[in-house]
Amino acid sequence: MLASLALAPGAFANFLTPKSGGSPNADSIAELYKLVLYIAAFVFLVVELTLLYSVYKFRAKKGAVAAQIHGNTRLEIGWTVAAGLILVVLTVITFIKLPSIINPPNSDPKGLVLSASTTEPSPPNGRKLTICVTGRQYIWRYTYGAACQQNPFTTKLPYSYQQMVAPANTTVVLVIQSTDVIHSWWIPSMGGKVDAVPGYTTYTWFKAPYAGAIYHGQCAQLCGRNHAAMTALVKVVSPTDYQAWIQQQTAAINAANQQVIQLRRVLTATGNL
Amino acid sequence: MSTTDYAVRPVPQIIAHEVHKPRETKKWVDWVTTTDHKKIGIMYMVTTFVFFILGGVEALLMRVQLGVPNNTLISAEHYNQLLTIHGTTMIFLFVVPIMAGFGNYFVPLMIGARDMAFPRLNALSYWLLLFGGIVFYFTLFFRPPEAGWWSYPPLSEALYSPSAGQDAWIFLIHITGISSLVGAINFYATIVNMRAPGMSWGRLPLFVWSILIYAVLLIVALPVVAAAVTMLLTDRHFGTHFFDPTNHGSPVLWQHLFWFFGHPEVYIMILPGFGIISEVIPVFSRKPIFGYKAIAAATSVIAFLAVLVWAHHMFASPVPVVVLGFFMLSSFLIGVPTGVKIFNWIATLWRGSLVMTASLYYAVGFIAIFVIGGITGIFLAIFPVDWQLNDTYFVVAHFHYVLMGGAVFTIFAGIYYWFPKMTGRLLNERAGKVSFWIMFIGFNMTFFVQHALGLSGMPRRIYTYQPGLGWSTYNLISTIGSFILSAGILVTVINIAHSFKHGRIAGPDPWKANTLEWFTTSPPPVNNFDAIPRVRSVEPMRDIRRQVERSTGVTQKTGGSERFARV
């Protein structure tokens, strides 16, 4: 049920606010956005209503004479300062909200902790789960475990494509890389986007509250012809289910590897390779 | 031109003579060989308007493709080509050069000069623009570029975009870049050196101020993008690795270089539009511009800040948080002078006696729309919020509010305002207002829902999408809106085509305007003015009108369109 809620099918989705609900950083961004929206709505109404009023009120009529005003220094200074003050307010609320957006919190006690590393953004107690996200034309690959940072392709870690599986209530740090062109990792409900730039490593994190939810996202940076098809899903499961899935995935990958090894042996022996 | 007796001429107007002897050449040869700033200006405007229509058709094709989910009308390849050509056309072949067109025609007239400082260089600017555009559009017959108008490497490198279309794009940037650069130097030299006697910096018309700043920004920003695309060219063909991460190059370097040009480019596109508005609003409010100095100063401050905000296009790129903070604050700052201008325009309308011409409709519509674009700009400047909005349809909506609703509406205000001066005939006012309303409704319908699309998670530059994501209805509304918007534009195109031959005769000063271009015939003769009046205020034409009224005791008429000039 939560999964269908997260996918929000229907004609209209978020009209005035960004998506959230999949992670505290997304929630914080949405809160910050709403604060800005209130101020913006106020400014919008004041300016547009003044404009409408003046166009309505001061239309040329018989005998009307335009006031020959060249300016008013006090007024000029007044609205310059007012505009400046609004921006100071926006700056202050942004920097108040910022830590909750960029700093990952601790995992919940019932959450899962698999690794501790110091080279990437870390929750206060340093305990988190690391998943490497590797963008390539036109699919996302996820490699599970802190060792993925050495080389997600050669380390013998469980991996999956397109759909990520992640434990709930756990601080998950994502290590984002690209092997070809620039991609952008973005699951709207789970926080802001982070570009995957070849030659660079970027990070983000999420901490999903609900097991059973599936969040949709897709590559946000034009990466070639199949850009539109480069979708991503994050399936949130309970920590125990996550561990079971990891084992199952590892076993499945190993079995597949064994099959390939066997096939290679047969092909080599029969002279077909 | 015949010499008319001073007392019977309906408006204060310079006695102007044709200075060259009548030529025996054909008309088209006259146009091709001309160095007259007015003819070049008209060629600029016609050429860029053709590119505007082409870019518009490309936009409509994309909107049709996105109208319903899982549409297969246009392939991914062609969609990427369309979005690249659309963006490149609108920026490099329409908005920037049409402002040069307006500048070409009106800067010399407004400052009381007989031509630009370097007339032949001026012709070179135009022909480079035309040939740059032709080179670019010829790719339609081969393989158009498909890496987007900002062509981020590695996607634009030879490995991922092997087609020559990408090289044609590079040449377009080079050729139109040289065109704009030469033009900018010309504008700068003209405005600095050739102003009428008495026209100090404090009496320079605000449109000319905006063209001056436009020129300065072009001179600052264009060499940077020229360098960047040259590096891309050598990366693609001559074995360098500036942007190639597998050989110690950096894709982020391109982003810095490109946006160091790209953001000033936004102000290059919108500042002349601001200038047009600053001319149109006081004329039709029958009031002096409110806070002349503040507006001129705001223009300069915007230009200064414009080169300090580029990385706000890169908030999702690998950039340290402290840099993000800096670029958030600098982007905030640029909101202040922009806000000041909006307040000043509204204050100019305030207690005026508004003559509701089509031009003023577009000017007021521009303010109404631009306020929204400015406000969404503040959302995007807040980098944590931008992490959600960047590269989505929210950004698409934002910059179309600024450039389509902003720059294009100012261009239409300028067309309705200056067409009589350029052709001697008025555009049909009723058709202009109909066109405005259709455009205004269509524009908001097309782009307002795109904010919601971005907030619902739709990234830009995708050629199709799945149903059930909450995007379908918004997209359909947007597509329908885009056709309404086009219909509105079409009304003005027809209006222009019809009025060119059949419009009512305008006379030299149909609007009772303030600046010197109205102090000569419509259209002006080749030499513009025989005698150049001494300028004593920001509104020299108004001074002249008053002076004549004082000395003759006759209320001056407009010469053909009294209904716009009730005071």
JSON list of C-alpha atoms in Angstrom, two decimals, chain A residues 107-183:
[
{"chain": "A", "resi": 107, "resn": "SER", "atom": "CA", "xyz": [20.73, 5.09, 12.00]},
{"chain": "A", "resi": 108, "resn": "ASP", "atom": "CA", "xyz": [17.83, 4.12, 14.24]},
{"chain": "A", "resi": 109, "resn": "PRO", "atom": "CA", "xyz": [18.59, 1.46, 16.88]},
{"chain": "A", "resi": 110, "resn": "LYS", "atom": "CA", "xyz": [16.56, -1.06, 14.92]},
{"chain": "A", "resi": 111, "resn": "GLY", "atom": "CA", "xyz": [18.40, -0.09, 11.73]},
{"chain": "A", "resi": 112, "resn": "LEU", "atom": "CA", "xyz": [21.22, -1.98, 10.15]},
{"chain": "A", "resi": 113, "resn": "VAL", "atom": "CA", "xyz": [24.91, -1.12, 10.27]},
{"chain": "A", "resi": 114, "resn": "LEU", "atom": "CA", "xyz": [27.38, -2.89, 8.07]},
{"chain": "A", "resi": 115, "resn": "SER", "atom": "CA", "xyz": [30.37, -0.64, 7.84]},
{"chain": "A", "resi": 116, "resn": "ALA", "atom": "CA", "xyz": [32.19, 2.37, 9.17]},
{"chain": "A", "resi": 117, "resn": "SER", "atom": "CA", "xyz": [34.35, 4.51, 7.01]},
{"chain": "A", "resi": 118, "resn": "THR", "atom": "CA", "xyz": [35.87, 7.97, 7.35]},
{"chain": "A", "resi": 119, "resn": "THR", "atom": "CA", "xyz": [36.36, 9.09, 3.77]},
{"chain": "A", "resi": 120, "resn": "GLU", "atom": "CA", "xyz": [32.79, 10.10, 3.06]},
{"chain": "A", "resi": 121, "resn": "PRO", "atom": "CA", "xyz": [29.97, 11.97, 4.79]},
{"chain": "A", "resi": 122, "resn": "SER", "atom": "CA", "xyz": [29.19, 10.18, 8.02]},
{"chain": "A", "resi": 123, "resn": "PRO", "atom": "CA", "xyz": [26.53, 10.26, 10.70]},
{"chain": "A", "resi": 124, "resn": "PRO", "atom": "CA", "xyz": [27.76, 11.40, 14.16]},
{"chain": "A", "resi": 125, "resn": "ASN", "atom": "CA", "xyz": [28.44, 7.85, 15.36]},
{"chain": "A", "resi": 126, "resn": "GLY", "atom": "CA", "xyz": [30.09, 6.90, 12.08]},
{"chain": "A", "resi": 127, "resn": "ARG", "atom": "CA", "xyz": [27.90, 3.87, 11.59]},
{"chain": "A", "resi": 128, "resn": "LYS", "atom": "CA", "xyz": [26.22, 3.61, 8.22]},
{"chain": "A", "resi": 129, "resn": "LEU", "atom": "CA", "xyz": [25.64, 1.48, 5.18]},
{"chain": "A", "resi": 130, "resn": "THR", "atom": "CA", "xyz": [27.54, 2.27, 1.99]},
{"chain": "A", "resi": 131, "resn": "ILE", "atom": "CA", "xyz": [26.20, 1.63, -1.48]},
{"chain": "A", "resi": 132, "resn": "CYS", "atom": "CA", "xyz": [28.09, 2.61, -4.61]},
{"chain": "A", "resi": 133, "resn": "VAL", "atom": "CA", "xyz": [26.00, 4.02, -7.43]},
{"chain": "A", "resi": 134, "resn": "THR", "atom": "CA", "xyz": [27.66, 3.84, -10.81]},
{"chain": "A", "resi": 135, "resn": "GLY", "atom": "CA", "xyz": [26.09, 5.57, -13.78]},
{"chain": "A", "resi": 136, "resn": "ARG", "atom": "CA", "xyz": [26.73, 4.38, -17.30]},
{"chain": "A", "resi": 137, "resn": "GLN", "atom": "CA", "xyz": [24.88, 4.82, -20.57]},
{"chain": "A", "resi": 138, "resn": "TYR", "atom": "CA", "xyz": [21.99, 4.02, -19.83]},
{"chain": "A", "resi": 139, "resn": "ILE", "atom": "CA", "xyz": [21.64, 2.15, -16.57]},
{"chain": "A", "resi": 140, "resn": "TRP", "atom": "CA", "xyz": [22.44, 2.57, -12.90]},
{"chain": "A", "resi": 141, "resn": "ARG", "atom": "CA", "xyz": [24.50, -0.10, -11.16]},
{"chain": "A", "resi": 142, "resn": "TYR", "atom": "CA", "xyz": [24.49, -0.49, -7.38]},
{"chain": "A", "resi": 143, "resn": "THR", "atom": "CA", "xyz": [27.29, -2.23, -5.52]},
{"chain": "A", "resi": 144, "resn": "TYR", "atom": "CA", "xyz": [26.59, -3.03, -1.89]},
{"chain": "A", "resi": 145, "resn": "GLY", "atom": "CA", "xyz": [29.23, -2.64, 0.83]},
{"chain": "A", "resi": 146, "resn": "ALA", "atom": "CA", "xyz": [31.94, -0.13, 1.78]},
{"chain": "A", "resi": 147, "resn": "ALA", "atom": "CA", "xyz": [34.59, -2.00, -0.21]},
{"chain": "A", "resi": 148, "resn": "CYS", "atom": "CA", "xyz": [32.77, -0.97, -3.37]},
{"chain": "A", "resi": 149, "resn": "GLN", "atom": "CA", "xyz": [34.74, 2.26, -3.35]},
{"chain": "A", "resi": 150, "resn": "GLN", "atom": "CA", "xyz": [37.92, 0.48, -4.32]},
{"chain": "A", "resi": 151, "resn": "ASN", "atom": "CA", "xyz": [36.46, -0.69, -7.58]},
{"chain": "A", "resi": 152, "resn": "PRO", "atom": "CA", "xyz": [32.82, -1.52, -7.91]},
{"chain": "A", "resi": 153, "resn": "PHE", "atom": "CA", "xyz": [33.46, -3.82, -10.84]},
{"chain": "A", "resi": 154, "resn": "THR", "atom": "CA", "xyz": [36.24, -6.11, -9.56]},
{"chain": "A", "resi": 155, "resn": "THR", "atom": "CA", "xyz": [35.42, -6.40, -5.86]},
{"chain": "A", "resi": 156, "resn": "LYS", "atom": "CA", "xyz": [33.34, -9.45, -5.19]},
{"chain": "A", "resi": 157, "resn": "LEU", "atom": "CA", "xyz": [30.41, -7.63, -3.73]},
{"chain": "A", "resi": 158, "resn": "PRO", "atom": "CA", "xyz": [26.73, -8.15, -4.38]},
{"chain": "A", "resi": 159, "resn": "TYR", "atom": "CA", "xyz": [25.33, -5.78, -6.97]},
{"chain": "A", "resi": 160, "resn": "SER", "atom": "CA", "xyz": [22.14, -5.02, -8.82]},
{"chain": "A", "resi": 161, "resn": "TYR", "atom": "CA", "xyz": [21.03, -2.90, -11.73]},
{"chain": "A", "resi": 162, "resn": "GLN", "atom": "CA", "xyz": [18.23, -0.31, -11.99]},
{"chain": "A", "resi": 163, "resn": "GLN", "atom": "CA", "xyz": [16.48, -1.32, -8.78]},
{"chain": "A", "resi": 164, "resn": "MET", "atom": "CA", "xyz": [18.31, -0.64, -5.54]},
{"chain": "A", "resi": 165, "resn": "VAL", "atom": "CA", "xyz": [17.33, -2.51, -2.40]},
{"chain": "A", "resi": 166, "resn": "ALA", "atom": "CA", "xyz": [17.93, -0.61, 0.82]},
{"chain": "A", "resi": 167, "resn": "PRO", "atom": "CA", "xyz": [17.13, -1.22, 4.49]},
{"chain": "A", "resi": 168, "resn": "ALA", "atom": "CA", "xyz": [14.68, 1.04, 6.30]},
{"chain": "A", "resi": 169, "resn": "ASN", "atom": "CA", "xyz": [15.66, 3.19, 9.30]},
{"chain": "A", "resi": 170, "resn": "THR", "atom": "CA", "xyz": [19.28, 2.97, 8.26]},
{"chain": "A", "resi": 171, "resn": "THR", "atom": "CA", "xyz": [21.55, 5.78, 7.19]},
{"chain": "A", "resi": 172, "resn": "VAL", "atom": "CA", "xyz": [22.64, 4.81, 3.70]},
{"chain": "A", "resi": 173, "resn": "VAL", "atom": "CA", "xyz": [25.54, 6.75, 2.17]},
{"chain": "A", "resi": 174, "resn": "LEU", "atom": "CA", "xyz": [25.67, 6.67, -1.60]},
{"chain": "A", "resi": 175, "resn": "VAL", "atom": "CA", "xyz": [29.01, 6.92, -3.39]},
{"chain": "A", "resi": 176, "resn": "ILE", "atom": "CA", "xyz": [28.24, 8.20, -6.85]},
{"chain": "A", "resi": 177, "resn": "GLN", "atom": "CA", "xyz": [30.45, 7.74, -9.87]},
{"chain": "A", "resi": 178, "resn": "SER", "atom": "CA", "xyz": [30.16, 7.54, -13.62]},
{"chain": "A", "resi": 179, "resn": "THR", "atom": "CA", "xyz": [32.13, 5.49, -16.10]},
{"chain": "A", "resi": 180, "resn": "ASP", "atom": "CA", "xyz": [31.31, 7.41, -19.27]},
{"chain": "A", "resi": 181, "resn": "VAL", "atom": "CA", "xyz": [29.37, 10.69, -19.53]},
{"chain": "A", "resi": 182, "resn": "ILE", "atom": "CA", "xyz": [27.79, 12.87, -16.85]},
{"chain": "A", "resi": 183, "resn": "HIS", "atom": "CA", "xyz": [24.67, 11.43, -15.26]}
]
